[in-house]
CSV table of C-alpha atoms in Angstrom, one decimal:
chain,number,residue,atom,x,y,z
A,21,MET,CA,-8.6,-40.0,28.7
A,22,THR,CA,-5.3,-39.7,30.4
A,23,PRO,CA,-3.9,-37.5,31.4
A,24,GLN,CA,-2.1,-36.7,28.6
A,25,GLY,CA,-4.7,-36.7,26.5
A,26,SER,CA,-6.6,-38.7,23.8
A,27,ARG,CA,-4.9,-39.5,21.0
A,28,ASN,CA,-7.0,-39.2,17.7
A,29,ALA,CA,-6.7,-41.0,14.4
A,30,LEU,CA,-3.7,-38.9,13.6
A,31,GLY,CA,-2.1,-39.5,16.5
A,32,ASN,CA,-2.4,-35.9,17.9
A,33,VAL,CA,-2.7,-35.3,21.2
A,34,GLN,CA,-6.2,-33.6,21.8
A,35,GLY,CA,-6.8,-31.7,25.3
A,36,GLY,CA,-3.0,-32.5,26.1
A,37,PRO,CA,-0.4,-31.6,27.8
A,38,PRO,CA,0.4,-27.7,27.6
A,39,ALA,CA,4.7,-29.1,25.7
A,40,VAL,CA,2.2,-30.8,23.8
A,41,GLN,CA,-0.3,-28.0,22.4
A,42,ALA,CA,2.2,-25.7,22.3
A,43,ASP,CA,4.2,-28.1,19.7
A,44,GLN,CA,0.6,-28.6,18.0
A,45,ARG,CA,0.7,-24.5,17.6
A,46,ALA,CA,4.1,-24.1,16.4
A,47,ARG,CA,3.4,-26.3,13.7
A,48,LEU,CA,0.6,-25.0,12.3
A,49,LEU,CA,1.6,-21.5,12.5
A,50,GLY,CA,4.7,-22.7,10.3
A,51,ALA,CA,2.4,-24.4,8.2
A,52,ILE,CA,-0.4,-21.4,8.3
A,53,VAL,CA,3.2,-19.0,6.5
A,54,GLU,CA,3.8,-22.3,4.0
A,55,ILE,CA,0.5,-22.8,2.5
A,56,VAL,CA,-0.1,-19.0,2.5
A,57,ALA,CA,3.0,-19.1,0.5
A,58,ARG,CA,2.5,-21.7,-1.9
A,59,ASP,CA,-1.2,-20.9,-2.4
A,60,GLY,CA,-2.2,-17.7,-1.3
A,61,TYR,CA,-4.4,-16.9,1.8
A,62,ALA,CA,-7.7,-17.4,-0.2
A,63,GLU,CA,-7.1,-20.5,-1.6
A,64,ALA,CA,-5.5,-21.9,1.3
A,65,LYS,CA,-7.1,-24.8,3.2
A,66,ILE,CA,-7.5,-25.4,6.5
A,67,GLY,CA,-7.3,-29.6,5.6
A,68,ASP,CA,-4.1,-28.6,3.9
A,69,ILE,CA,-3.1,-26.3,6.5
A,70,ALA,CA,-3.6,-29.6,9.3
A,71,ALA,CA,-2.4,-31.9,7.6
A,72,ARG,CA,0.8,-29.9,7.0
A,73,ALA,CA,1.6,-29.2,10.3
A,74,GLY,CA,0.8,-33.7,11.0
A,75,VAL,CA,-2.3,-32.8,12.8
A,76,SER,CA,-6.4,-33.0,12.6
A,77,ARG,CA,-9.1,-30.5,11.7
A,78,ALA,CA,-10.1,-30.7,15.5
A,79,THR,CA,-6.8,-30.2,16.7
A,80,PHE,CA,-6.6,-27.0,14.0
A,81,TYR,CA,-10.2,-25.9,16.0
A,82,GLU,CA,-9.3,-26.5,19.8
A,83,LEU,CA,-6.3,-23.8,19.0
A,84,PHE,CA,-7.7,-21.7,16.5
A,85,GLU,CA,-11.3,-20.8,15.9
A,86,THR,CA,-10.8,-19.8,12.5
A,87,LYS,CA,-8.3,-19.1,9.5
A,88,GLU,CA,-8.3,-15.7,10.0
A,89,ARG,CA,-7.3,-16.7,13.7
A,90,CYS,CA,-4.4,-18.9,13.0
A,91,VAL,CA,-3.5,-15.5,11.0
A,92,LEU,CA,-3.4,-13.6,13.2
A,93,ALA,CA,-1.6,-15.1,15.6
A,94,ALA,CA,1.2,-16.6,12.7
A,95,GLN,CA,1.7,-12.3,12.3
A,96,ARG,CA,2.1,-11.6,16.0
A,97,GLU,CA,5.5,-14.3,16.1
A,98,LEU,CA,6.5,-12.4,13.6
A,99,ALA,CA,6.2,-8.9,13.8
A,100,ASP,CA,7.7,-9.9,17.2
A,101,LYS,CA,10.6,-11.4,15.6
A,102,ILE,CA,11.2,-8.8,12.8
A,103,HIS,CA,11.0,-5.8,16.2
A,104,ASP,CA,12.9,-7.5,18.0
A,105,GLU,CA,15.6,-7.9,15.3
A,106,ALA,CA,14.8,-4.4,13.8
A,107,GLU,CA,15.7,-2.9,17.2
A,108,LEU,CA,18.5,-4.3,18.4
A,109,ALA,CA,19.9,-3.2,14.8
A,110,VAL,CA,18.7,0.4,15.9
A,111,VAL,CA,20.0,0.2,19.4
A,112,GLN,CA,23.4,-1.0,18.8
A,113,GLY,CA,23.6,1.3,15.8
A,114,GLU,CA,24.9,5.1,15.4
A,115,ALA,CA,21.8,7.0,15.8
A,116,ALA,CA,22.5,9.3,14.0
A,117,ARG,CA,21.3,6.5,11.6
A,118,ALA,CA,19.2,4.5,13.2
A,119,ALA,CA,16.3,4.6,9.8
A,120,HIS,CA,19.6,3.2,8.1
A,121,SER,CA,19.6,0.7,10.6
A,122,GLY,CA,15.8,-0.5,10.9
A,123,LEU,CA,15.8,-0.6,7.0
A,124,LEU,CA,19.3,-3.3,6.9
A,125,ALA,CA,17.1,-5.6,9.5
A,126,LEU,CA,14.2,-5.0,7.4
A,127,VAL,CA,16.3,-6.1,4.1
A,128,ALA,CA,18.0,-8.7,6.2
A,129,PHE,CA,14.8,-10.5,7.7
A,130,ALA,CA,13.7,-10.6,3.6
A,131,ASP,CA,16.8,-12.4,2.6
A,132,ARG,CA,16.4,-14.2,4.8
A,133,GLU,CA,13.3,-15.6,5.2
A,134,PRO,CA,11.5,-14.2,1.8
A,135,ARG,CA,8.5,-16.2,2.4
A,136,GLU,CA,7.6,-15.4,5.8
A,137,PHE,CA,8.3,-11.8,5.1
A,138,ASP,CA,5.5,-11.6,2.5
A,139,PHE,CA,3.2,-13.5,4.5
A,140,LEU,CA,3.8,-10.9,7.4
A,141,LEU,CA,4.0,-7.9,5.3
A,142,HIS,CA,1.8,-8.5,2.1
A,143,GLU,CA,-0.3,-11.3,1.8
A,144,SER,CA,-2.1,-9.5,5.3
A,145,MET,CA,-3.7,-7.3,2.9
A,146,LEU,CA,-5.6,-9.7,1.7
A,147,ALA,CA,-6.4,-11.3,5.4
A,148,GLY,CA,-8.7,-8.9,6.5
A,149,ARG,CA,-9.3,-5.7,8.8
A,150,GLU,CA,-7.3,-7.0,11.6
A,151,ALA,CA,-4.7,-8.9,9.9
A,152,THR,CA,-3.2,-5.4,8.3
A,153,LYS,CA,-4.0,-3.8,11.6
A,154,GLU,CA,-1.2,-5.8,12.7
A,155,ARG,CA,1.2,-5.4,9.5
A,156,ASP,CA,0.3,-1.1,10.4
A,157,ARG,CA,1.4,-1.9,13.3
A,158,LEU,CA,4.7,-3.7,13.1
A,159,MET,CA,5.7,-0.4,11.1
A,160,THR,CA,4.5,2.2,14.1
A,161,ARG,CA,6.8,0.2,16.4
A,162,LEU,CA,9.6,0.7,14.4
A,163,ALA,CA,9.6,4.0,13.7
A,164,GLN,CA,8.5,5.0,17.0
A,165,THR,CA,12.1,2.9,17.6
A,166,VAL,CA,14.1,5.1,15.3
A,167,GLU,CA,11.8,8.0,17.0
A,168,ARG,CA,13.0,7.2,20.3
A,169,THR,CA,16.9,6.5,19.5
A,170,TRP,CA,17.2,11.0,18.3
A,171,ALA,CA,14.9,11.2,21.2
A,172,ASN,CA,17.9,10.3,23.1
A,173,ALA,CA,20.8,11.7,21.3
A,174,PRO,CA,23.2,14.7,21.4
A,175,PRO,CA,21.0,17.4,19.9
A,176,ASP,CA,24.0,17.6,16.9
A,177,THR,CA,23.0,14.2,15.5
A,178,PRO,CA,21.6,14.0,12.1
A,179,ARG,CA,18.2,12.8,11.6
A,180,LEU,CA,16.2,12.5,8.7
A,181,GLY,CA,14.3,15.2,7.3
A,182,MET,CA,11.6,12.9,6.6
A,183,SER,CA,9.2,10.4,8.5
A,184,PRO,CA,10.9,7.5,9.3
A,185,LYS,CA,7.8,6.2,9.2
A,186,ILE,CA,6.7,6.6,5.1
A,187,LEU,CA,10.2,5.6,4.4
A,188,LEU,CA,10.0,1.9,6.0
A,189,GLU,CA,6.7,1.6,4.8
A,190,GLY,CA,7.8,2.7,0.6
A,191,SER,CA,10.5,0.2,1.0
A,192,VAL,CA,8.7,-2.5,2.3
A,193,ARG,CA,5.8,-2.4,-0.5
A,194,LEU,CA,8.5,-1.7,-3.2
A,195,LEU,CA,10.8,-4.4,-1.8
A,196,GLY,CA,7.7,-6.7,-1.7
A,197,LEU,CA,7.0,-5.6,-5.2
A,198,ARG,CA,9.7,-6.7,-6.2
A,199,MET,CA,10.9,-10.3,-4.6
A,200,ARG,CA,7.4,-11.3,-6.4
A,201,ARG,CA,9.2,-10.8,-9.4
A,202,ASP,CA,12.8,-11.3,-8.4
A,203,GLY,CA,14.3,-13.1,-5.6
A,204,ASP,CA,17.7,-12.1,-5.4
A,205,ALA,CA,15.6,-8.1,-4.4
A,206,PRO,CA,16.8,-7.4,-1.1
A,207,ARG,CA,20.2,-7.8,-2.1
A,208,THR,CA,20.2,-5.5,-5.1
A,209,LEU,CA,18.1,-3.2,-4.2
A,210,LEU,CA,19.9,-1.8,-1.0
A,211,PRO,CA,22.6,0.3,-1.9
A,212,ASP,CA,20.0,2.0,-3.4
A,213,LEU,CA,17.5,2.7,-0.9
A,214,LEU,CA,20.5,3.3,2.1
A,215,GLY,CA,20.7,6.4,-0.8
A,216,TRP,CA,17.7,7.5,-0.9
A,217,PHE,CA,17.7,7.6,3.1
A,218,ASP,CA,20.6,9.7,2.7
A,219,CYS,CA,19.3,12.4,1.1
A,220,TYR,CA,17.8,12.9,3.7
A,221,ALA,CA,19.9,13.3,6.5
A,222,ASP,CA,19.6,17.1,8.8
A,223,ARG,CA,21.4,18.5,11.0
A,224,ARG,CA,18.9,20.9,12.0
A,225,GLU,CA,16.3,20.7,14.8
A,226,ALA,CA,13.4,21.6,13.6
A,227,LEU,CA,13.0,19.0,10.9
A,228,SER,CA,11.2,20.7,7.6
A,229,TRP,CA,9.0,17.2,8.0
A,230,ARG,CA,6.8,17.9,10.2
A,231,GLU,CA,6.3,21.4,10.1
A,232,PHE,CA,4.4,19.7,6.8
A,233,ALA,CA,2.8,17.0,8.1
A,234,SER,CA,0.5,19.6,10.0
A,235,SER,CA,-0.2,22.0,6.8
A,236,GLU,CA,-3.4,20.9,5.7
A,237,VAL,CA,-3.6,22.7,1.7
A,238,PRO,CA,-7.1,23.3,0.6
A,239,LEU,CA,-8.5,21.5,-2.4
A,240,ARG,CA,-9.8,23.1,-5.2
A,241,LYS,CA,-13.6,23.8,-5.5
A,242,ARG,CA,-15.1,20.9,-7.8
A,243,SER,CA,-16.2,23.3,-10.5
A,244,GLU,CA,-13.3,24.6,-10.8
A,245,ARG,CA,-11.2,20.7,-11.2
A,246,ALA,CA,-9.9,19.5,-14.6
A,247,ALA,CA,-12.9,17.3,-16.6
A,248,THR,CA,-11.2,14.4,-16.2
A,249,SER,CA,-12.2,12.9,-12.6
A,250,LEU,CA,-13.7,9.6,-12.1
A,251,GLY,CA,-17.4,10.7,-14.1
A,252,ARG,CA,-19.0,8.3,-13.1
A,253,PRO,CA,-21.2,6.6,-16.0
A,254,SER,CA,-24.9,7.8,-16.9
A,255,PRO,CA,-27.5,5.5,-15.8
A,256,PRO,CA,-28.4,2.2,-16.9
A,257,GLY,CA,-30.7,2.6,-20.9
A,258,ARG,CA,-29.6,3.6,-23.8
A,259,ARG,CA,-30.8,7.3,-24.7
A,260,ARG,CA,-32.3,8.3,-27.9
A,261,GLY,CA,-29.8,9.5,-30.4
A,262,MET,CA,-26.7,7.0,-28.6
A,263,ALA,CA,-24.8,4.9,-30.5
A,264,ALA,CA,-24.5,1.8,-30.5
A,265,ASP,CA,-20.7,1.3,-29.5
A,266,VAL,CA,-21.5,4.1,-27.7
A,267,ALA,CA,-23.9,2.1,-25.6
A,268,LYS,CA,-21.9,-0.6,-25.1
A,269,ARG,CA,-18.9,1.1,-23.9
A,270,ALA,CA,-21.1,3.0,-21.7
A,271,GLN,CA,-22.3,-0.7,-20.2
A,272,ARG,CA,-19.1,-2.1,-19.3
A,273,GLU,CA,-18.3,1.3,-17.7
A,274,ARG,CA,-21.1,0.6,-15.5
A,275,ILE,CA,-20.1,-2.8,-14.3
A,276,ALA,CA,-16.8,-1.3,-13.8
A,277,TYR,CA,-17.8,0.9,-11.6
A,278,ALA,CA,-20.2,-1.7,-10.3
A,279,THR,CA,-17.5,-4.1,-9.5
A,280,ALA,CA,-15.7,-1.7,-7.5
A,281,GLU,CA,-18.7,-1.4,-5.4
A,282,ALA,CA,-19.6,-4.6,-4.9
A,283,ILE,CA,-16.3,-6.1,-4.0
A,284,LEU,CA,-16.2,-3.4,-1.3
A,285,LYS,CA,-19.7,-4.5,0.6
A,286,SER,CA,-19.1,-8.6,-0.4
A,287,GLY,CA,-15.2,-8.6,-0.3
A,288,TYR,CA,-13.6,-10.3,-3.9
A,289,ASP,CA,-13.4,-14.1,-2.4
A,290,ARG,CA,-17.6,-13.5,-1.4
A,291,LEU,CA,-18.6,-11.7,-4.5
A,292,THR,CA,-20.6,-13.3,-6.8
A,293,VAL,CA,-21.8,-11.6,-10.4
A,294,ALA,CA,-25.9,-11.2,-8.9
A,295,ASP,CA,-24.5,-8.5,-6.9
A,296,ILE,CA,-22.8,-6.7,-9.9
A,297,VAL,CA,-25.0,-6.8,-11.7
A,298,LYS,CA,-27.7,-5.4,-9.3
A,299,ALA,CA,-25.0,-2.6,-8.3
A,300,ALA,CA,-25.0,-1.8,-11.6
A,301,GLY,CA,-28.9,-2.1,-12.5
A,302,LEU,CA,-28.6,-4.3,-15.9
A,303,SER,CA,-29.5,-7.6,-16.5
A,304,ARG,CA,-27.2,-11.0,-16.3
A,305,ASP,CA,-27.6,-11.0,-20.0
A,306,VAL,CA,-26.0,-7.7,-20.1
A,307,PHE,CA,-23.2,-8.6,-18.0
A,308,TYR,CA,-22.1,-12.0,-20.3
A,309,ALA,CA,-22.3,-10.5,-23.2
A,310,HIS,CA,-19.3,-8.3,-21.9
A,311,PHE,CA,-17.7,-10.4,-19.8
A,312,HIS,CA,-16.9,-14.1,-18.9
A,313,ASP,CA,-17.3,-14.0,-14.8
A,314,LYS,CA,-16.0,-11.8,-12.0
A,315,HIS,CA,-13.0,-12.1,-12.6
A,316,GLU,CA,-12.8,-10.5,-16.6
A,317,ALA,CA,-15.1,-8.1,-14.6
A,318,PHE,CA,-12.6,-7.0,-12.0
A,319,GLU,CA,-9.9,-6.6,-14.3
A,320,GLN,CA,-12.2,-4.0,-16.2
A,321,ALA,CA,-12.5,-2.2,-13.5
A,322,VAL,CA,-8.7,-1.8,-11.9
A,323,GLN,CA,-8.1,-1.1,-15.5
A,324,LEU,CA,-10.5,1.9,-15.8
A,325,LEU,CA,-10.1,3.7,-12.7
A,326,PHE,CA,-6.3,3.1,-13.1
A,327,GLU,CA,-6.2,4.8,-16.2
A,328,ARG,CA,-8.8,7.2,-15.3
A,329,LEU,CA,-6.6,8.8,-12.0
A,330,LEU,CA,-3.9,8.2,-14.1
A,331,ALA,CA,-4.8,10.4,-17.0
A,332,THR,CA,-6.5,13.5,-14.4
A,333,MET,CA,-2.8,13.2,-12.8
A,334,ALA,CA,-1.5,13.6,-16.2
A,335,GLY,CA,-4.0,16.1,-17.7
A,336,ALA,CA,-2.1,18.4,-14.2
A,337,PHE,CA,1.2,17.2,-15.0
A,338,PHE,CA,1.0,18.5,-18.3
A,339,GLY,CA,-0.9,20.8,-18.2
A,340,SER,CA,1.3,23.0,-15.9
A,341,SER,CA,3.0,24.7,-17.9
A,342,GLY,CA,6.2,25.9,-14.5
A,343,SER,CA,9.0,24.4,-13.7
A,344,TRP,CA,9.3,21.0,-12.4
A,345,PRO,CA,8.4,21.4,-8.7
A,346,GLU,CA,5.0,23.2,-9.8
A,347,GLN,CA,4.0,20.2,-11.9
A,348,ILE,CA,4.5,18.0,-9.1
A,349,TRP,CA,2.5,20.3,-6.5
A,350,GLU,CA,-0.4,20.1,-9.5
A,351,THR,CA,-0.1,16.2,-9.6
A,352,GLY,CA,-0.7,15.9,-6.3
A,353,LEU,CA,-3.8,18.3,-5.9
A,354,ALA,CA,-5.4,16.3,-8.9
A,355,PHE,CA,-4.4,13.3,-7.3
A,356,VAL,CA,-5.9,13.9,-4.0
A,357,GLU,CA,-8.8,15.6,-5.4
A,358,PHE,CA,-9.4,12.3,-7.2
A,359,LEU,CA,-9.4,10.0,-4.6
A,360,GLU,CA,-11.4,12.6,-2.3
A,361,GLU,CA,-14.3,13.4,-5.2
A,362,ASP,CA,-15.2,9.3,-4.3
A,363,PRO,CA,-13.5,7.1,-1.1
A,364,SER,CA,-15.3,4.4,-1.5
A,365,LEU,CA,-14.0,4.2,-5.3
A,366,ALA,CA,-10.0,4.7,-3.7
A,367,ASN,CA,-10.6,2.2,-1.3
A,368,PHE,CA,-11.1,0.1,-4.4
A,369,LEU,CA,-8.0,1.5,-5.3
A,370,PHE,CA,-5.5,1.2,-3.2
A,371,VAL,CA,-7.3,-1.7,-0.4
A,372,GLY,CA,-9.4,-3.6,-3.0
A,373,THR,CA,-6.9,-4.1,-5.8
A,374,TYR,CA,-5.2,-6.6,-2.9
A,375,ALA,CA,-8.0,-9.0,-3.5
A,376,PRO,CA,-6.7,-11.5,-6.3
A,377,PRO,CA,-3.6,-12.5,-6.4
A,378,ALA,CA,-2.5,-13.5,-9.2
A,379,TYR,CA,-3.3,-9.5,-9.9
A,380,ILE,CA,-0.4,-8.3,-7.8
A,381,PRO,CA,1.7,-7.9,-10.6
A,382,ARG,CA,-0.6,-5.7,-13.1
A,383,VAL,CA,-0.8,-3.1,-10.2
A,384,HIS,CA,2.6,-3.1,-10.1
A,385,GLU,CA,2.6,-2.0,-13.9
A,386,PHE,CA,0.5,1.0,-12.2
A,387,VAL,CA,2.3,1.6,-9.5
A,388,LEU,CA,5.6,1.9,-12.6
A,389,ALA,CA,3.4,4.3,-14.8
A,390,PHE,CA,3.0,6.6,-11.8
A,391,THR,CA,7.1,7.1,-11.4
A,392,VAL,CA,7.1,9.2,-15.0
A,393,PHE,CA,5.8,12.2,-12.6
A,394,VAL,CA,8.9,11.6,-10.3
A,395,GLU,CA,11.6,10.9,-13.0
A,396,TYR,CA,11.0,13.8,-15.1
A,397,GLY,CA,12.8,15.7,-12.0
A,398,ASN,CA,15.9,14.3,-13.6
A,399,ARG,CA,16.1,16.9,-16.3
A,400,HIS,CA,14.8,19.5,-13.4
A,401,GLU,CA,18.1,22.4,-13.1
A,402,GLY,CA,18.2,22.1,-9.8
A,403,ARG,CA,18.5,18.4,-9.1
A,404,ALA,CA,21.1,17.2,-6.5
A,405,ARG,CA,22.4,14.6,-8.7
A,406,GLU,CA,21.0,11.6,-11.1
A,407,VAL,CA,18.4,10.0,-9.1
A,408,PRO,CA,18.3,5.9,-10.0
A,409,ARG,CA,15.0,4.6,-11.0
A,410,ILE,CA,14.6,2.6,-7.8
A,411,VAL,CA,14.9,5.7,-5.5
A,412,SER,CA,12.0,6.7,-7.2
A,413,GLU,CA,9.3,3.7,-7.4
A,414,ALA,CA,10.6,3.6,-4.0
A,415,ILE,CA,9.3,7.0,-3.3
A,416,VAL,CA,6.1,6.6,-5.6
A,417,CYS,CA,5.6,3.3,-3.1
A,418,SER,CA,6.2,5.9,-0.2
A,419,VAL,CA,3.3,7.7,-1.2
A,420,LEU,CA,0.8,5.3,-1.9
A,421,GLU,CA,1.4,3.5,1.3
A,422,ALA,CA,1.0,6.7,2.8
A,423,VAL,CA,-2.3,7.2,1.0
A,424,THR,CA,-3.6,4.2,1.2
A,425,SER,CA,-3.1,3.9,5.1
A,426,GLN,CA,-5.4,7.2,5.1
A,427,VAL,CA,-7.9,5.5,2.7
A,428,ARG,CA,-7.9,2.2,4.5
A,429,ARG,CA,-9.3,3.7,7.7
A,430,ARG,CA,-12.1,6.1,5.5
A,431,ARG,CA,-10.2,9.1,6.4
A,432,ALA,CA,-10.0,10.1,2.8
A,433,ALA,CA,-11.0,13.2,3.2
A,434,ASP,CA,-7.7,14.2,6.0
A,435,LEU,CA,-5.6,13.5,2.5
A,436,PRO,CA,-4.8,17.3,2.1
A,437,GLY,CA,-2.7,17.2,5.0
A,438,LEU,CA,-0.6,15.0,3.3
A,439,VAL,CA,0.2,17.5,-0.6
A,440,GLY,CA,2.9,18.7,1.5
A,441,LEU,CA,4.9,16.6,2.9
A,442,LEU,CA,4.7,13.6,0.6
A,443,THR,CA,5.8,16.5,-2.7
A,444,TYR,CA,8.3,17.5,-0.1
A,445,MET,CA,9.3,13.9,0.2
A,446,VAL,CA,9.4,13.6,-4.0
A,447,PHE,CA,11.1,16.6,-4.3
A,448,VAL,CA,14.4,16.0,-2.2
A,449,PRO,CA,16.4,13.5,-3.9
A,450,PHE,CA,16.2,15.9,-6.9
A,451,MET,CA,16.8,19.4,-5.4
A,452,GLY,CA,17.7,18.7,-1.8
A,453,LEU,CA,16.3,20.0,1.3
A,454,GLU,CA,16.6,23.6,1.4
A,455,ALA,CA,15.2,24.4,-2.1
A,456,ALA,CA,12.3,21.4,-0.9
A,457,SER,CA,11.2,23.2,1.9
A,458,GLU,CA,11.3,26.7,0.7
A,459,PHE,CA,9.1,25.5,-2.6
A,460,VAL,CA,7.0,23.9,-0.6
A,461,ARG,CA,6.8,26.7,2.7
A,462,SER,CA,6.3,28.7,0.0
A,463,ARG,CA,3.0,27.2,-2.1
A,464,ILE,CA,1.8,26.7,1.9
A,465,GLY,CA,2.1,30.3,2.2
A,466,GLU,CA,0.2,31.0,-0.8
A,467,VAL,CA,-2.6,29.0,0.2
A,468,ALA,CA,-2.6,30.5,3.5
A,469,ASP,CA,-2.7,34.0,1.5
A,470,THR,CA,-4.8,32.9,-0.8
A,471,ARG,CA,-8.0,32.0,2.2
A,472,ALA,CA,-7.1,35.0,4.3
A,473,ALA,CA,-7.5,37.6,1.0
A,474,GLY,CA,-10.7,35.9,0.4
């Protein structure tokens, strides 16, 4: 080997000077972003990544042990780039609009580099726990930059009466979902998203959302909950007197639940039909009588569990005879109770459904279904203004981001602590800060009084 390193068949310098290795590394990081954008994370092959970068597979493995390590390195570089741009925008902008500046920087990046934006903030959901943590770290850093700016500003500087992290994360989720459907999404969504942030502008020193974020709302006893909860299917085997069509439906549901559980254990990519039938306690013949493959079983699992969640929420919403805020409050409780009932299936719904990229549009459809409860706020007598559809979607995305973060960290038991904060966030665009604060504070007070009396 010469001081310049040996050359392989592709002309790559192996073990060469640092400058050469740095160039090869940079090309590989660019290549993995491009290949993942084209094929999706699960289908991205190391051979394709190396070929696109113009290096050998051996060179790839010299610089990165695995595909995951290469993804993490690309993520960290992009995260630093986005954070630096956002931090500069926040620091140079008005303190009162620090969160707006952070949003503007995110949208500008998404508009300018959509492939990189999707890779960092959405494909990361498919690339494993460490990749997801990198995404979370970026959003935390952005929110901390906004918070520091507010902390250093004069006391009478307006701030947002809501967690900037939750608002920014919801905006990012909405951008990602819309960009997969419409390449012009960043530019078209920005005016409504900025208007949404404006709804939370607050000149008070004590911000209500911090109070609500530390107030846990106790859940109802399981015996008092609606019958529309998860309702796991009965054990395998046809009971005497059970109609054939009922037995078949029970089998399909059992396979769907088993698919969700098996994915959480082995991951979607490694999931096999054998894993599903073992979890279901049924035979392969029974599986193939209902589904062609694991993909079809996965679709059934997502459909069934989202429909049950939506039915639970609809039952709470339309079952309430109160005003819209009271309906939302009851719906929020039902939502959290549903997830608390079975944390493993909650994890599937909010983490596992990202497994096959082709199914993300279907998940988007379910997200849109949840907006129906929010949009009823436009009929509320005390609404501040007509709230655009985009804002309702952003609110739902923010709720899902906050819940997903807890579920992903196996902290479903902490979800009751989000009820007050998230319902307050839903109310503000329709009712204004004062009315939203008063309603949530009164409900939390009622819970405290009931607990003290008991």
